[in-house]
mmCIF file of C-alpha atoms in Angstrom:
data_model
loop_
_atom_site.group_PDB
_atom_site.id
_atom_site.type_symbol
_atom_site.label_atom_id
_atom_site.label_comp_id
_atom_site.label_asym_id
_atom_site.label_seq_id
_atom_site.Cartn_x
_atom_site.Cartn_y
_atom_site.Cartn_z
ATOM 1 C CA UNK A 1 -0.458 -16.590 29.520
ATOM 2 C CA UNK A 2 -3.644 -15.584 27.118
ATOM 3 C CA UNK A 3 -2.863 -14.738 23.824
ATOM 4 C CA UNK A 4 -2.913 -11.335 22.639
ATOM 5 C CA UNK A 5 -6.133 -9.866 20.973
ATOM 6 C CA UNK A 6 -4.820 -6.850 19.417
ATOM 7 C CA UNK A 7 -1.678 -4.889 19.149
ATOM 8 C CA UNK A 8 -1.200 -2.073 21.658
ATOM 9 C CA UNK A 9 -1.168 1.501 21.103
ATOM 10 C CA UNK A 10 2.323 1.993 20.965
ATOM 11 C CA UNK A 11 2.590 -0.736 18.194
ATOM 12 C CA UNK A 12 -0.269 0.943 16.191
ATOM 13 C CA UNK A 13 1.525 4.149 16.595
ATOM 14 C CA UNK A 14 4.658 2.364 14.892
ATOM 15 C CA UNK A 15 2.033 0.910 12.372
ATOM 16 C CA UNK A 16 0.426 4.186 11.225
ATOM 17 C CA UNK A 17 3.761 5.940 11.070
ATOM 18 C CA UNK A 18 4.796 3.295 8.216
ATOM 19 C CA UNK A 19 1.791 3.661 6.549
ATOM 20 C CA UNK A 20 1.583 7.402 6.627
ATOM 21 C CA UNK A 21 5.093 7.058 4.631
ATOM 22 C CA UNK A 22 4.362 4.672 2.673
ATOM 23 C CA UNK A 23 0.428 6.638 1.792
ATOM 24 C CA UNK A 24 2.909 9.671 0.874
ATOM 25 C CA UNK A 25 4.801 7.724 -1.571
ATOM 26 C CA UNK A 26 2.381 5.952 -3.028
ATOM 27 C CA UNK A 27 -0.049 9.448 -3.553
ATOM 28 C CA UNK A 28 3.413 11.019 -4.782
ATOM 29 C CA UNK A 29 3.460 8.286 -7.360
ATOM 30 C CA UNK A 30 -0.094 8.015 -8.336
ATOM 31 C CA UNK A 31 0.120 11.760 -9.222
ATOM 32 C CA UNK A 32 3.390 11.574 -11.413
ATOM 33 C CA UNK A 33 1.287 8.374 -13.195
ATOM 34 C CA UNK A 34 -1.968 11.446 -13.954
ATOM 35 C CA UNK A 35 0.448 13.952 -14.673
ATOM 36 C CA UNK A 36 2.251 12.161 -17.003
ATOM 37 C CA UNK A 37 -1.515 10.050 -18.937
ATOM 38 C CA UNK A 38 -2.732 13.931 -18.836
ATOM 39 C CA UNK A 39 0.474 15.001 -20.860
ATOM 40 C CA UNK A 40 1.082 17.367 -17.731
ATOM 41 C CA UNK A 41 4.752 16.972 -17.436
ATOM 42 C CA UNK A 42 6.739 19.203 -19.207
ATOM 43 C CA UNK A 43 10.973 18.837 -19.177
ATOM 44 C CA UNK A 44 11.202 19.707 -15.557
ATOM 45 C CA UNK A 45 13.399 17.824 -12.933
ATOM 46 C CA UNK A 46 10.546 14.971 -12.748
ATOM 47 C CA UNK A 47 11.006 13.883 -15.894
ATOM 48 C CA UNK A 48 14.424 12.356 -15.091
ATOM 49 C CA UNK A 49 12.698 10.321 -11.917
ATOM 50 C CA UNK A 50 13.839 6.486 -12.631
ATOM 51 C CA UNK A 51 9.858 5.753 -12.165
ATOM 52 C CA UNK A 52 9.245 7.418 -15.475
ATOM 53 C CA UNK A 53 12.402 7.074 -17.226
ATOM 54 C CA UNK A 54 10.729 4.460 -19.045
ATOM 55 C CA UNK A 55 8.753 6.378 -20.533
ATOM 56 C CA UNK A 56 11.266 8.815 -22.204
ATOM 57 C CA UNK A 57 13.331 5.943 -23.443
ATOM 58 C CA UNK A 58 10.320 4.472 -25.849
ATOM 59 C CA UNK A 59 6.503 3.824 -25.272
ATOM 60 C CA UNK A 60 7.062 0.066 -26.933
ATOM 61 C CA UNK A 61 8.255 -1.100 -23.400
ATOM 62 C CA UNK A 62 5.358 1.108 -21.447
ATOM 63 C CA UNK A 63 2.344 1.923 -23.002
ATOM 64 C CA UNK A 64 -0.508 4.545 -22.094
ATOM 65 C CA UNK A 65 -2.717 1.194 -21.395
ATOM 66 C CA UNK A 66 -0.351 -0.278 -18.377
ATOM 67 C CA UNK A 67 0.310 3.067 -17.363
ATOM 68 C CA UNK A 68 -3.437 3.080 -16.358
ATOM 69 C CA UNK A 69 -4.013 -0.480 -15.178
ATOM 70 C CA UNK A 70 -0.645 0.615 -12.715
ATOM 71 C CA UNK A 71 -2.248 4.178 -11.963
ATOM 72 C CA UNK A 72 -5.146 1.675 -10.976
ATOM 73 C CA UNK A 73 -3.548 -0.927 -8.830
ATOM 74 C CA UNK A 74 -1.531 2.519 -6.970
ATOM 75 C CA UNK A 75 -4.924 3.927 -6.409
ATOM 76 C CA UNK A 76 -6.606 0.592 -4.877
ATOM 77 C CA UNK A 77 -2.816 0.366 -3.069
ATOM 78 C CA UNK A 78 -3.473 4.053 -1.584
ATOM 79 C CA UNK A 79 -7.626 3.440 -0.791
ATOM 80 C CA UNK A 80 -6.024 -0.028 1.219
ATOM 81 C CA UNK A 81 -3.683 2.053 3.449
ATOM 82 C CA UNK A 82 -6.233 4.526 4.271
ATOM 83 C CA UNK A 83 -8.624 1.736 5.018
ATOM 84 C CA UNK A 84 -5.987 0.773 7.485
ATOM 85 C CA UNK A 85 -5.467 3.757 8.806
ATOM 86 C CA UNK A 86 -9.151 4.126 9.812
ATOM 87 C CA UNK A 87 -8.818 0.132 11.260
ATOM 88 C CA UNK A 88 -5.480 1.906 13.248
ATOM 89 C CA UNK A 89 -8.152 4.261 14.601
ATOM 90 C CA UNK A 90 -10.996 1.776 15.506
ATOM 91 C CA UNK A 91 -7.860 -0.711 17.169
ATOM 92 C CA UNK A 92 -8.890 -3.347 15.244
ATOM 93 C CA UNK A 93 -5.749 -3.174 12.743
ATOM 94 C CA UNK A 94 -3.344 -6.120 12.208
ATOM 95 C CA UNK A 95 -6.542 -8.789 13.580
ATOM 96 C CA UNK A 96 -7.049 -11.524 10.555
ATOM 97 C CA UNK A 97 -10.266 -10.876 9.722
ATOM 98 C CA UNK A 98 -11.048 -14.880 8.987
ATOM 99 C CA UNK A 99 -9.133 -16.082 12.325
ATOM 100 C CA UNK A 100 -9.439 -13.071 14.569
ATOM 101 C CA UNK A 101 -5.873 -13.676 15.484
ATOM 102 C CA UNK A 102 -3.535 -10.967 15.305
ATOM 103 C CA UNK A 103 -1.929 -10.544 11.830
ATOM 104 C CA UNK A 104 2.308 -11.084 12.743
ATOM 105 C CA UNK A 105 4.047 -8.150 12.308
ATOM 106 C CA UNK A 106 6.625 -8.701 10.053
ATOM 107 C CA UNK A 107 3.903 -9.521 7.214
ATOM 108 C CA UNK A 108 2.675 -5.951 8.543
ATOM 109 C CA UNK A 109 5.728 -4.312 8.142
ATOM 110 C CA UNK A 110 5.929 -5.708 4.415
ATOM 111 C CA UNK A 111 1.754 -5.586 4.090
ATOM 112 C CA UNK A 112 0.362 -2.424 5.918
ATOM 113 C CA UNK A 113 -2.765 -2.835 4.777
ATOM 114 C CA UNK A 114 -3.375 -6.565 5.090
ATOM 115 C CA UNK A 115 -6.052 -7.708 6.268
ATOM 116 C CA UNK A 116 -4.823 -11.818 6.097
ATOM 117 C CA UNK A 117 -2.490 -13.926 7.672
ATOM 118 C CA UNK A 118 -0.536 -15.597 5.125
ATOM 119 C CA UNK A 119 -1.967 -18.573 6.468
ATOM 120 C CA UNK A 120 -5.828 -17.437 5.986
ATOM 121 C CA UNK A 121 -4.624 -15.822 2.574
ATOM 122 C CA UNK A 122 -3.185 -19.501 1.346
ATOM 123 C CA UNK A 123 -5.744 -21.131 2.916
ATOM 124 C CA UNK A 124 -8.521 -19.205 0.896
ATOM 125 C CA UNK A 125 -6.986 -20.227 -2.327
ATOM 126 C CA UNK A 126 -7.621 -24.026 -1.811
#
């Protein structure tokens, strides 16, 4: 039996419906991070989300600073799952880009937007 060289359509399909939630989150999120470093948010409904509780209880434990470098990280998380996304569309998603092996998909589940093996990714460190 060869070994599979990518995953087949109806596995991307599965693939870019996880991602699509997990882009819709992760927008929804990096919003309520700008609204609230803009001062947008006023005393509405959003302001009681657990995400930003935080905030209301004291800025000692979250300042503006780390609100930024995690409004950061959400926006490299969000440009990552589109990247994917547009890998979903060329059918080259879930293929380690060091091996060219096919990515397993429980690290996918977990990872959408990985592009390593956790084997290539360990493997890089040393």
């Amino acid at each position: 039996m060869t070994e599979k060289v990518r995953y087949s359509d109806e596995e991307l399909q599965e693939f870019k419906t996880i991602i699509h939630e997990k882009l819709t989150l992760a927008k929804r999120d990096y919003d309520q991070m700008m609204r609230v470093l803009m001062n947008q948010d006023g005393n509405d409904v959003d302001d009681t989300s657990p995400t930003y509780k935080i905030l209301e209880e004291g800025s000692a434990t979250q300042t503006k600073e780390e609100l930024i470098q995690l409004a950061s990280r959400q926006q490299k998380f969000i440009q990552g799952l589109e990247a994917a996304l547009v890998r979903i569309e060329n059918k080259t998603y879930g293929i380690d880009r060091i091996t060219g092996k096919l990515i397993p998909k429980e690290r996918l589940r977990a990872v959408p937007h990985a592009t390593l093996s956790v084997e290539s990714k360990q493997n890089r460190r040393h």
